Short mmCIF file of C-alpha atoms (C1' of nucleotides) in Angstrom, two decimals:
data_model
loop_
_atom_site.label_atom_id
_atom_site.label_comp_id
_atom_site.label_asym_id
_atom_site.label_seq_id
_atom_site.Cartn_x
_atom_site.Cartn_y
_atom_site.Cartn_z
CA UNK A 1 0.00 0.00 0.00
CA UNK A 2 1.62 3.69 -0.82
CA UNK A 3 1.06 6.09 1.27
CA UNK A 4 2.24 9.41 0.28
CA UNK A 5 0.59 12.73 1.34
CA UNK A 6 0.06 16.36 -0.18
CA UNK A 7 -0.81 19.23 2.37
CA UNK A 8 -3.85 20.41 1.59
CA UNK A 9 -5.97 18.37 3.22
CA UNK A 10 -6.22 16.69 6.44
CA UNK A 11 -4.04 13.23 7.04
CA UNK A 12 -6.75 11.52 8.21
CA UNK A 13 -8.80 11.89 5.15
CA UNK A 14 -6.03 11.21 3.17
CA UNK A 15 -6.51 8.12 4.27
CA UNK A 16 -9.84 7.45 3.99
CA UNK A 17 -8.98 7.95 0.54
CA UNK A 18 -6.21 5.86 0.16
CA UNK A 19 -8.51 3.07 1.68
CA UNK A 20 -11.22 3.67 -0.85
CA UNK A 21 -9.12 3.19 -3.70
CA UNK A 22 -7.40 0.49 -2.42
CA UNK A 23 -10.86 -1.30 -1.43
CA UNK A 24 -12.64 -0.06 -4.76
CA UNK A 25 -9.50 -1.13 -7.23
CA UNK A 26 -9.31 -4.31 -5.48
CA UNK A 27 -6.17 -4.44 -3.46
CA UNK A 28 -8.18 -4.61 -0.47
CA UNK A 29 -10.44 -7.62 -1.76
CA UNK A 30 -13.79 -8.38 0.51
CA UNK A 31 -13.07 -9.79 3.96
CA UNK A 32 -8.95 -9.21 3.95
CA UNK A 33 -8.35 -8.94 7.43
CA UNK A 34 -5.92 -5.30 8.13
CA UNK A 35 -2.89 -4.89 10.30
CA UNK A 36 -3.36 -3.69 13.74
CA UNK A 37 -3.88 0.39 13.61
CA UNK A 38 0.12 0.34 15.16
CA UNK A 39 1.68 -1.68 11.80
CA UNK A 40 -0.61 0.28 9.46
CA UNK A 41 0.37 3.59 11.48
CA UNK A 42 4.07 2.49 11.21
CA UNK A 43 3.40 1.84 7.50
CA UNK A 44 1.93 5.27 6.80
CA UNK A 45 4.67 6.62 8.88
CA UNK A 46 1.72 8.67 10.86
CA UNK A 47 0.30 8.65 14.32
CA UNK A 48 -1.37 5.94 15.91
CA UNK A 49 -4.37 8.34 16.36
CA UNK A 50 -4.49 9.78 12.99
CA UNK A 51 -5.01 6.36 11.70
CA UNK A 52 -7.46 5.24 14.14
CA UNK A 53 -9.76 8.40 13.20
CA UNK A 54 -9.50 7.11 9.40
CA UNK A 55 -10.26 3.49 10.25
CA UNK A 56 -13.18 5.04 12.49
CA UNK A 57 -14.92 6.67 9.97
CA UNK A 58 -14.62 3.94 7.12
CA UNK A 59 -16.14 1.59 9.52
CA UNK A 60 -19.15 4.55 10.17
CA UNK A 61 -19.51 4.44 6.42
CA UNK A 62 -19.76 0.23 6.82
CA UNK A 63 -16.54 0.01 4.59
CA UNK A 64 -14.64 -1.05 7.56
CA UNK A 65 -15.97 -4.13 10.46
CA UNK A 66 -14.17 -4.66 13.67
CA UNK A 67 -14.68 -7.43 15.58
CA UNK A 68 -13.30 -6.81 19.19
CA UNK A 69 -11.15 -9.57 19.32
CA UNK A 70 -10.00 -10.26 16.07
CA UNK A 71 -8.99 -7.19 14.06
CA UNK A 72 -10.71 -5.15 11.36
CA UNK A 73 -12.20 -6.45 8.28
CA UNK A 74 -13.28 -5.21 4.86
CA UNK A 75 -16.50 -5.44 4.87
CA UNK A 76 -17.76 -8.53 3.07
CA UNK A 77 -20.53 -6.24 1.09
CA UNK A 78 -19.21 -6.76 -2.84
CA UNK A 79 -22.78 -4.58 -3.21
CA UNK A 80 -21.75 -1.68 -1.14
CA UNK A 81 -17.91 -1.70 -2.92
CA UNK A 82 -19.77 -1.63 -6.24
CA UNK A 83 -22.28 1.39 -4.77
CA UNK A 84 -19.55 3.38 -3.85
CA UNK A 85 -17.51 3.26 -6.43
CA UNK A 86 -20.86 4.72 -8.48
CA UNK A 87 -21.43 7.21 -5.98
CA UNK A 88 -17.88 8.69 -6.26
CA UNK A 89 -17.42 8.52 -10.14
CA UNK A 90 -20.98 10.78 -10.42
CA UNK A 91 -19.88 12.99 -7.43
CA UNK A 92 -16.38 13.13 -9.50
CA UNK A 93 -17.97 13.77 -12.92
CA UNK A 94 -20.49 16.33 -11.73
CA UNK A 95 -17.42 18.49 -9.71
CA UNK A 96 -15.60 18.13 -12.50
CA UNK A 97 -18.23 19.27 -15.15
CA UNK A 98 -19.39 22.43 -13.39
CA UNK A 99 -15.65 23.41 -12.72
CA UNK A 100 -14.97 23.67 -16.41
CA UNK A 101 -18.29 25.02 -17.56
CA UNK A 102 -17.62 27.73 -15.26
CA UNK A 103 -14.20 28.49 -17.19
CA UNK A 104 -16.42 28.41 -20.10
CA UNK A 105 -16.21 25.39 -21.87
CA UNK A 106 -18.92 23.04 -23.96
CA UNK A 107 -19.25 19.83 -23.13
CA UNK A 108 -18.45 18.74 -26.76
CA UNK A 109 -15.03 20.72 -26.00
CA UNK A 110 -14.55 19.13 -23.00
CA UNK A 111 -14.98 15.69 -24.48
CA UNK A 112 -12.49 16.22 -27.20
CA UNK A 113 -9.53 17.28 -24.63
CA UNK A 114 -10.23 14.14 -22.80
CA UNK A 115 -10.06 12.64 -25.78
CA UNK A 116 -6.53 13.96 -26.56
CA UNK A 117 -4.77 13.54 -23.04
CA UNK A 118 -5.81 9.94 -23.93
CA UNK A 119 -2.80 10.00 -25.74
CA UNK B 1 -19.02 40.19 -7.96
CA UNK B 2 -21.04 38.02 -6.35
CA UNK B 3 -19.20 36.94 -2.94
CA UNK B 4 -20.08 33.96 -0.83
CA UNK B 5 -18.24 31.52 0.97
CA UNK B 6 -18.11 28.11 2.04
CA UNK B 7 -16.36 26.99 5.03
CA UNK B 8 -14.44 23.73 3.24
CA UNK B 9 -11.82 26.18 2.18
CA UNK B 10 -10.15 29.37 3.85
CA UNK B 11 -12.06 32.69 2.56
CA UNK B 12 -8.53 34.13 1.44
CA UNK B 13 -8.38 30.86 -1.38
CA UNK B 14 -11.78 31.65 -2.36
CA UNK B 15 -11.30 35.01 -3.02
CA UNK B 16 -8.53 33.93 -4.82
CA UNK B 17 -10.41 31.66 -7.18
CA UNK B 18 -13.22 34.16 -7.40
CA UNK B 19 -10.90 37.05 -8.79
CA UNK B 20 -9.09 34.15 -11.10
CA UNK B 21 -12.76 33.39 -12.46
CA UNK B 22 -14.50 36.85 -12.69
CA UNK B 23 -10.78 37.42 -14.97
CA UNK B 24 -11.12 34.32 -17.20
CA UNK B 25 -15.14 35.36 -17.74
CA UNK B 26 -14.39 38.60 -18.78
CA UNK B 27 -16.07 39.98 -15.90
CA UNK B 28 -13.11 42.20 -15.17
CA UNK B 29 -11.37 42.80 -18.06
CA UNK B 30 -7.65 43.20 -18.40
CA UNK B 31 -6.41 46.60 -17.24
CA UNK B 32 -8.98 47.07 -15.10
CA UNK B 33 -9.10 48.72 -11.99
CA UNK B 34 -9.73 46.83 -8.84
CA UNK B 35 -11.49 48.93 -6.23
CA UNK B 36 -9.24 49.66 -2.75
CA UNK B 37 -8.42 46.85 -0.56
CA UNK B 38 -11.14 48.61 1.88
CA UNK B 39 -13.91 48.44 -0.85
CA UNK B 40 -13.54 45.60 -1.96
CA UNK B 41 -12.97 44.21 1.75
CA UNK B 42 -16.27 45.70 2.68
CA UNK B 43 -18.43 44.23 -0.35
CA UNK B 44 -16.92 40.99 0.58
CA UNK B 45 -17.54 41.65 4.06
CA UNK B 46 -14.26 40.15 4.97
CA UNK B 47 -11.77 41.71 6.92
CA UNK B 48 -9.49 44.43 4.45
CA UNK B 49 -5.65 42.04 5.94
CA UNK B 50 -7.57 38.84 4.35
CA UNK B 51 -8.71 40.59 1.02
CA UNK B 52 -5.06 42.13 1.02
CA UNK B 53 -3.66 38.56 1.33
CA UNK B 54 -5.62 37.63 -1.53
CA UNK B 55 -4.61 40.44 -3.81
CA UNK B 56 -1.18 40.00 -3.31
CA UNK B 57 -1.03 36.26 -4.22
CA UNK B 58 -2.78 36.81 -6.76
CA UNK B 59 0.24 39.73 -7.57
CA UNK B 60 2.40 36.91 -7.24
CA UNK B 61 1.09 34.75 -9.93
CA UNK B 62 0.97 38.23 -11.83
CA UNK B 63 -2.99 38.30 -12.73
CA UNK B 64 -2.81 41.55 -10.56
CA UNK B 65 -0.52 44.58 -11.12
CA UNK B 66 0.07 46.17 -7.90
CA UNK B 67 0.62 50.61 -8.35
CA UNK B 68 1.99 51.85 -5.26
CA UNK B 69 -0.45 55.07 -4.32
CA UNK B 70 -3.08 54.70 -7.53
CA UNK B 71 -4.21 51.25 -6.96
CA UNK B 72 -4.40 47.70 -8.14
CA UNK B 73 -4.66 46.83 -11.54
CA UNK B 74 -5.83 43.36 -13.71
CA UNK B 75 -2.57 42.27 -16.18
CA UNK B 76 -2.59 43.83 -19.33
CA UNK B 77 -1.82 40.46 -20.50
CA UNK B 78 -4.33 38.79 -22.64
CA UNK B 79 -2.11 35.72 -23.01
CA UNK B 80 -1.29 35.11 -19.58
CA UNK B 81 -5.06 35.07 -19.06
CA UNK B 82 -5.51 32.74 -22.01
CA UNK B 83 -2.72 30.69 -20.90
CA UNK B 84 -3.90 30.36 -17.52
CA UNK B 85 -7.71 29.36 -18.59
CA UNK B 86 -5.75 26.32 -20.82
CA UNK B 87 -3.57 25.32 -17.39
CA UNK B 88 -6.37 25.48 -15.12
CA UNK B 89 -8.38 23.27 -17.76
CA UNK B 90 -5.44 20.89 -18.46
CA UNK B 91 -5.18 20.25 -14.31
CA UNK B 92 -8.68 19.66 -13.45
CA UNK B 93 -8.62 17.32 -16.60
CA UNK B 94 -5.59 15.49 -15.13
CA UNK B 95 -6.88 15.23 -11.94
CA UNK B 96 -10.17 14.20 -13.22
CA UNK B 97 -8.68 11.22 -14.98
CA UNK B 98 -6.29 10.30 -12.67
CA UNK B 99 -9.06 10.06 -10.45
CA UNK B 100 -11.46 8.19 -12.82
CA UNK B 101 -9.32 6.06 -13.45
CA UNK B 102 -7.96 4.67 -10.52
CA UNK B 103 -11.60 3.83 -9.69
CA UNK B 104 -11.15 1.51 -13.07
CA UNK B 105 -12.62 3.75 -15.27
CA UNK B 106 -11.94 3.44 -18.62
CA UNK B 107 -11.71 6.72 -21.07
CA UNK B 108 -14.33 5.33 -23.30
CA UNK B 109 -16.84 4.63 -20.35
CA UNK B 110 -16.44 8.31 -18.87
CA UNK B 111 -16.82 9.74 -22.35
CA UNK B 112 -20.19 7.80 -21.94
CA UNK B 113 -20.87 8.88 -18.47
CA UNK B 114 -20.27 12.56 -19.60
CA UNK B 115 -22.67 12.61 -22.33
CA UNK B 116 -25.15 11.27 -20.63
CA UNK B 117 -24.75 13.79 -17.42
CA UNK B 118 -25.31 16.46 -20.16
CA UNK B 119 -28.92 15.43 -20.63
CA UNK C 1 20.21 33.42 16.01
CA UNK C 2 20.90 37.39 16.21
CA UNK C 3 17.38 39.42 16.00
CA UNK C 4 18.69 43.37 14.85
CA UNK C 5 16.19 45.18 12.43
CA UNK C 6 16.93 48.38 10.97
CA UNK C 7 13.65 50.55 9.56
CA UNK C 8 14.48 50.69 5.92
CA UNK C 9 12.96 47.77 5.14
CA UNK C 10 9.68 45.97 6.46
CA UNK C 11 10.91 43.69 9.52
CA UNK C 12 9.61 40.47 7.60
CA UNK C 13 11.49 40.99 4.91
CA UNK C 14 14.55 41.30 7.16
CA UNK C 15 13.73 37.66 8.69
CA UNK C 16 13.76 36.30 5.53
CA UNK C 17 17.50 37.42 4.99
CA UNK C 18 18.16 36.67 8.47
CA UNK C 19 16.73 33.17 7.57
CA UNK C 20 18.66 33.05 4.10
CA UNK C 21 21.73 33.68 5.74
CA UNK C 22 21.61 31.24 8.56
CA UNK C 23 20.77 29.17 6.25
CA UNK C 24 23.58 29.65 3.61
CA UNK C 25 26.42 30.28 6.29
CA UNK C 26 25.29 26.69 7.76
CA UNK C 27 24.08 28.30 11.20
CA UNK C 28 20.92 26.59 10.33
CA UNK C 29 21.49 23.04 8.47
CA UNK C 30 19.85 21.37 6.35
CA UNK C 31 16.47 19.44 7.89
CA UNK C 32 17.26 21.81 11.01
CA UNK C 33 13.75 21.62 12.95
CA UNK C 34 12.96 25.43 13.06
CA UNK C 35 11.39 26.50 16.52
CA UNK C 36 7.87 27.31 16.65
CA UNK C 37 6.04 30.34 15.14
CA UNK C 38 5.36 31.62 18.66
CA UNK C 39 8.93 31.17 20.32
CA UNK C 40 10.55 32.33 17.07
CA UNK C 41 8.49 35.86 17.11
CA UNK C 42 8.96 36.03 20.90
CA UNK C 43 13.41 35.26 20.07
CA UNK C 44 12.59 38.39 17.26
CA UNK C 45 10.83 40.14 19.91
CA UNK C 46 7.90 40.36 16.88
CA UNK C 47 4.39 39.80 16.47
CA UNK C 48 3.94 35.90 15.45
CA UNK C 49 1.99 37.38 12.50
CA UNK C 50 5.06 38.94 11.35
CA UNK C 51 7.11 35.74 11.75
CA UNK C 52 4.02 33.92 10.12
CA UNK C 53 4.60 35.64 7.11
CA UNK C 54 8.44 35.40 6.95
CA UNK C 55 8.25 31.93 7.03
CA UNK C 56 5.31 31.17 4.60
CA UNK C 57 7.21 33.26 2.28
CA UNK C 58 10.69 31.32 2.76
CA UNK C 59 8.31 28.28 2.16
CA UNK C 60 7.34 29.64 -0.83
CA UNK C 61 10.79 29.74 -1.74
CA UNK C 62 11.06 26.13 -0.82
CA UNK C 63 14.11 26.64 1.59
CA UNK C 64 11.86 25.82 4.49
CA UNK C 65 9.12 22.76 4.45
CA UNK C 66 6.13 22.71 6.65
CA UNK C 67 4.53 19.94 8.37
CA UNK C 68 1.18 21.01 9.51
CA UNK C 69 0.96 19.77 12.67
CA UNK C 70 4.55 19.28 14.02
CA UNK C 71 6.24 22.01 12.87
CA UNK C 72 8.73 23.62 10.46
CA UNK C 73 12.45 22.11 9.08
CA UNK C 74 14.88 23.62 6.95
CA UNK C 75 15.05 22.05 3.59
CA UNK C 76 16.99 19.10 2.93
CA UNK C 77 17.73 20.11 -0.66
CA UNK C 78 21.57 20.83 -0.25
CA UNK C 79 21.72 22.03 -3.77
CA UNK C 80 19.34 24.36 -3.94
CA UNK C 81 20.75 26.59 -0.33
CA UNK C 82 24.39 26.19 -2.62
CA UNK C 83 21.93 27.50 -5.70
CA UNK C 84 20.34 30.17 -3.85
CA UNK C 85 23.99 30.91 -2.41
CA UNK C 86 25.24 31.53 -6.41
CA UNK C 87 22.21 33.06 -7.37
CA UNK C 88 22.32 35.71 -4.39
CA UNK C 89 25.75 36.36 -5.55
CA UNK C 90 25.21 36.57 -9.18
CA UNK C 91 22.86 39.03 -8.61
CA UNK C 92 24.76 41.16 -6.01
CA UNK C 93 27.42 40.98 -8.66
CA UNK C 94 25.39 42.23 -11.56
CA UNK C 95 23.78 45.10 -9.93
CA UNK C 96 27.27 45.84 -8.34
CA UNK C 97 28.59 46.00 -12.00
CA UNK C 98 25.73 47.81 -13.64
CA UNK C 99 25.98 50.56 -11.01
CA UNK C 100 29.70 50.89 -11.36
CA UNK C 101 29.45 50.74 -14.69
CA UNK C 102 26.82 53.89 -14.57
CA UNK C 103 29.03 55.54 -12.85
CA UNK C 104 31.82 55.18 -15.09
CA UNK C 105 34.12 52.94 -13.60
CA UNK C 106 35.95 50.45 -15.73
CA UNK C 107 36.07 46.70 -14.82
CA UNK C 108 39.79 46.79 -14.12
CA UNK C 109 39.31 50.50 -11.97
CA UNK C 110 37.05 48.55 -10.18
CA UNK C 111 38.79 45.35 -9.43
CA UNK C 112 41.65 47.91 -8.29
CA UNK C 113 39.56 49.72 -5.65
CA UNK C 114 38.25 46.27 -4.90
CA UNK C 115 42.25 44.88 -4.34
CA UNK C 116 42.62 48.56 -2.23
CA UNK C 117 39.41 48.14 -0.06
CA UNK C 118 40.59 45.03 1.30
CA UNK C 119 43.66 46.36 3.56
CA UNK D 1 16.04 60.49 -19.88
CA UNK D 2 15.03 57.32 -19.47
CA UNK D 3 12.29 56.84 -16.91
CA UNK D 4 11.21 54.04 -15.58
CA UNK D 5 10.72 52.80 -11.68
CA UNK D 6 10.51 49.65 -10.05
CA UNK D 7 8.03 49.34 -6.67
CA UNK D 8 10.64 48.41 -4.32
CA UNK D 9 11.41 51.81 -3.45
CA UNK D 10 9.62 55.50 -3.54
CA UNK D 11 9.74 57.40 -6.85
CA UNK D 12 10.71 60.03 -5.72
CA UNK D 13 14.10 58.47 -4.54
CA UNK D 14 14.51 56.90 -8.01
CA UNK D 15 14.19 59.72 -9.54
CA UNK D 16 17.33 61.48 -7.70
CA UNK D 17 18.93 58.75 -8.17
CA UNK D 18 18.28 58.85 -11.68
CA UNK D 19 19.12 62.54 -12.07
CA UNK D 20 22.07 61.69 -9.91
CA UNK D 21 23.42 59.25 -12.50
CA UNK D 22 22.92 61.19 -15.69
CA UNK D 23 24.88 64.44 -13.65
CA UNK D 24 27.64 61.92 -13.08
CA UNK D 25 28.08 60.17 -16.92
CA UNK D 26 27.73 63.50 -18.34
CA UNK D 27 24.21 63.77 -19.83
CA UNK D 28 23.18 66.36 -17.85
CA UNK D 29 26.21 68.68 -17.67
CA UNK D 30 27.32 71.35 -15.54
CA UNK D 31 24.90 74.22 -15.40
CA UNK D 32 22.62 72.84 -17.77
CA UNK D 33 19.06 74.63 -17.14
CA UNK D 34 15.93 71.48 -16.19
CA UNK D 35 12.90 71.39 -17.48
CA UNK D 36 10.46 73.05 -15.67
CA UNK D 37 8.88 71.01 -12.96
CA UNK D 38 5.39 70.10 -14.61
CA UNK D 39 7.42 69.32 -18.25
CA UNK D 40 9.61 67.01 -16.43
CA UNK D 41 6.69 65.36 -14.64
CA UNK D 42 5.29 64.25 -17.37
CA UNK D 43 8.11 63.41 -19.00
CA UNK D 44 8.11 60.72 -16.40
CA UNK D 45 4.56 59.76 -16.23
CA UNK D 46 4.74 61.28 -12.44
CA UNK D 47 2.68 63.22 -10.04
CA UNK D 48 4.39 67.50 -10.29
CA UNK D 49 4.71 66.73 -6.68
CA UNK D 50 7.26 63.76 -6.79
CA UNK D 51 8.98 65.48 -9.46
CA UNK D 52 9.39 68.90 -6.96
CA UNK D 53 10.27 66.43 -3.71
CA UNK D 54 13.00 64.78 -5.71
CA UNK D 55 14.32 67.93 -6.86
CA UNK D 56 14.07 70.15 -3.82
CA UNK D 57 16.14 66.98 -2.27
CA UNK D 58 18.73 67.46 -5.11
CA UNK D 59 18.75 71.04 -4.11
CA UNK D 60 19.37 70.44 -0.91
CA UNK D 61 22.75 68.34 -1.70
CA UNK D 62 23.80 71.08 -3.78
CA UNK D 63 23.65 69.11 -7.05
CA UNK D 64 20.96 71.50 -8.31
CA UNK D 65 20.38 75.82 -7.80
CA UNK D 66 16.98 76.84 -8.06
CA UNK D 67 17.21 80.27 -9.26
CA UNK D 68 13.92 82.36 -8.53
CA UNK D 69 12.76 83.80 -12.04
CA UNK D 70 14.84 81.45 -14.44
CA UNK D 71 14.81 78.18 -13.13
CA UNK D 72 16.74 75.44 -12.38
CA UNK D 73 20.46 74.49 -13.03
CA UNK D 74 22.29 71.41 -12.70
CA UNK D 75 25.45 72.51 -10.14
CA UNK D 76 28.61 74.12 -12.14
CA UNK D 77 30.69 72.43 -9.45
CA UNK D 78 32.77 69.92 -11.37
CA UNK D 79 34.59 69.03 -7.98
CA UNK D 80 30.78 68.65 -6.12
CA UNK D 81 30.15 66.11 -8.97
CA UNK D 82 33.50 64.25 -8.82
CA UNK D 83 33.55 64.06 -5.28
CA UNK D 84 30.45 62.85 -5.47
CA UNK D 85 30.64 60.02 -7.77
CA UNK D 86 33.67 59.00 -5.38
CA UNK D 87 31.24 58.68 -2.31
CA UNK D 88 28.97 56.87 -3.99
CA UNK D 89 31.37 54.33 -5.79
CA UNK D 90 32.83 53.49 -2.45
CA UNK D 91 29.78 53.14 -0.86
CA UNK D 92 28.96 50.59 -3.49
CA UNK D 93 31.86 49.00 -3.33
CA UNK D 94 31.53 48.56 1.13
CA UNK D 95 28.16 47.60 0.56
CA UNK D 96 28.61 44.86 -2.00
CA UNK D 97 31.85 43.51 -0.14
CA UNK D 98 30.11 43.29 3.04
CA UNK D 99 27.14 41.38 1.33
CA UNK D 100 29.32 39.10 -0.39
CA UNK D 101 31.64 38.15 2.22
CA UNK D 102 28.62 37.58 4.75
CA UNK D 103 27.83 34.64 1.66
CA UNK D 104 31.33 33.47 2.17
CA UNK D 105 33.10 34.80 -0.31
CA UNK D 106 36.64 35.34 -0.10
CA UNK D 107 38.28 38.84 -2.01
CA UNK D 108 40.36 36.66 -4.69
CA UNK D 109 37.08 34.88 -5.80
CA UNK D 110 35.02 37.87 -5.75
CA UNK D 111 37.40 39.40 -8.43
CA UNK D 112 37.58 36.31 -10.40
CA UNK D 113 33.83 36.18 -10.42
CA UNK D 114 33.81 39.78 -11.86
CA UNK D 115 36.39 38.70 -14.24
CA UNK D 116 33.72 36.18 -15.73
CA UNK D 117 30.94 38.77 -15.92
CA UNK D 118 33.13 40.85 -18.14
CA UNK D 119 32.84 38.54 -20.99
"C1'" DG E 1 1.57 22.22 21.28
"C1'" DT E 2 1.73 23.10 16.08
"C1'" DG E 3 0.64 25.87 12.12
"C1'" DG E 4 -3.25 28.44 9.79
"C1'" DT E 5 -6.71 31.80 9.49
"C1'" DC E 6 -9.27 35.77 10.62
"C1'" DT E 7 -10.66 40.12 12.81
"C1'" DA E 8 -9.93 44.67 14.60
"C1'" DG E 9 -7.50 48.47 14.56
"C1'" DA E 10 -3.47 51.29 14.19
"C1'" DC E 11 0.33 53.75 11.80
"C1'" DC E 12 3.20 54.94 7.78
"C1'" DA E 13 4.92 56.58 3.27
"C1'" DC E 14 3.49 58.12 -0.85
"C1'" DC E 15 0.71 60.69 -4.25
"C1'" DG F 1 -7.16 58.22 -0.54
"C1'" DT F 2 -3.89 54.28 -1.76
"C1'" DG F 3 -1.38 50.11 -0.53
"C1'" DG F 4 1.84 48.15 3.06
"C1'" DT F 5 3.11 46.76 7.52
"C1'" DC F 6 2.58 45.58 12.21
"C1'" DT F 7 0.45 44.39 16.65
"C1'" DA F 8 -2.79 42.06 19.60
"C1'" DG F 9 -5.54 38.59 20.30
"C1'" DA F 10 -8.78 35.06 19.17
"C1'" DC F 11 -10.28 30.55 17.26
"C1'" DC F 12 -9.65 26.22 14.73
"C1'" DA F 13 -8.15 21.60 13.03
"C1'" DC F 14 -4.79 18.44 13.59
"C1'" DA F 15 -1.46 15.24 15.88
#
DNA sequence: GTGGTCTAGACCACC
DNA sequence: GTGGTCTAGACCACA
């Protein structure tokens, strides 16, 4: 897992991001079992708390299951993985789109410069 | 100008971003006079040290010519306003895909996904 | 670190030679953890505003690097403090020259006075 | 007379300074009669009033005479102006050694940088 | 405790 | 009136 951080944003969601992706793109397949929040702290090379706070809120979004004794999960939902991968694509696409029709370009524009960085 | 803030980002930034849009739109024009720090501090109703912040960044990336005792000034320079339109563009593109992608998007699908966001 | 200002030039500006110089003579080496904000202004006997803005603007630079949360380092690039230490000089050196030269003054006239000054 | 100012320091201190150096290389020579305050104001795109501050200052040096009905003159004092291209050339010269020795630079490579420039 | 942001208000040089 | 600088002091998120 590569962890690397901008500073711009928050650590903690930094992670939650990293997560995501990880979970989404397959990496972290359905039921892997993580490291304890010290190794994956260690691995970040961040604090013990700033990872906890990240694994916190992915298990509030159900990404994330901890059982008391045994560790933390990824959740077993292939549904939910497939939901929020949606969710974040449209969320991307719509940001996205109203950031460049505000510096005033077409859609059909917008398309075609896509289709050249393609390259 | 139309001046309203969220709270996701520091007001300073967003004043930034407003000025950089209001230039690409044509709303102020190269050459242009800004109003004083004050005026414009009071229409934002922001304090006059955080609009001052923002003009002088904005100095820095030289969208904003600074005259000592007669005021502040948009660039006279049509291409550097040009040029940064295409930049802005080209990095919200990047980021887009990059982003798109490593949720296992391919180009062709959010081509797709685009068009059919425009209806 | 020695704290003198003189009022010629605004006192921030005068940290960030302070800081150049400490930097370049080696006073302050490379990856040097930087006190805080507070306890630096309160060394300068200067508002930590003032200090603030020294330092974001030696960041800008990129001689310093800031990590949000525990504090500010001196960069590790080793090239670019012996770059900044050639650039300073080429500079000093041209407008040396070009002023010299305004007033009349030959290259060799000048090395001689230079050769002179030095007993 | 070549006008132009930067916006690090006041105009009206550039403009003795550039009055200063065009005394000194000869293109304004002794007792030459100056335009008349509001003509060389606009020579120099500048408010009348930075235009008289600057030149009451060069009055006050004794590089200019004011004379009531007639106007003003550039000094006939050759000796005022070669003395004073003296003071000013060593002053240079202190300032720019100090500066380049506080970077670390020893006499012998200071001249052999200037050396370089030449060509 | 760390940096970052913001407000309020003052003073200055310059034009 | 203009921008620039500085101080004082507060609040916040983050680690």
């Amino acid at each position: 897992m590569n962890f690397t951080f901008s500073n711009d944003k928050p650590i903690y969601i930094q992670l939650i991001d990293i997560f995501k992706m990880n979970i989404i793109s397959g990496l972290l397949s359905e039921g892997t079992k993580l490291d304890s929040v010290r190794d994956l702290a260690i691995a970040a090379k961040v604090n013990p708390n700033t990872m906890q706070k990240a694994l916190s809120q992915l298990e509030n979004i159900g990404l994330v299951r901890t059982e008391r004794t045994s560790g933390r999960f990824i959740t077993n939902d292939k549904e939910k993985i497939i939901l929020m991968r949606k969710e974040i694509a449209i969320k991307e696409i719509e940001d996205f789109l109203r950031k460049m029709q505000s510096l005033g370009f077409k859609t059909a524009e917008i398309i075609q410069m896509i289709e050249e960085d393609k390259n």
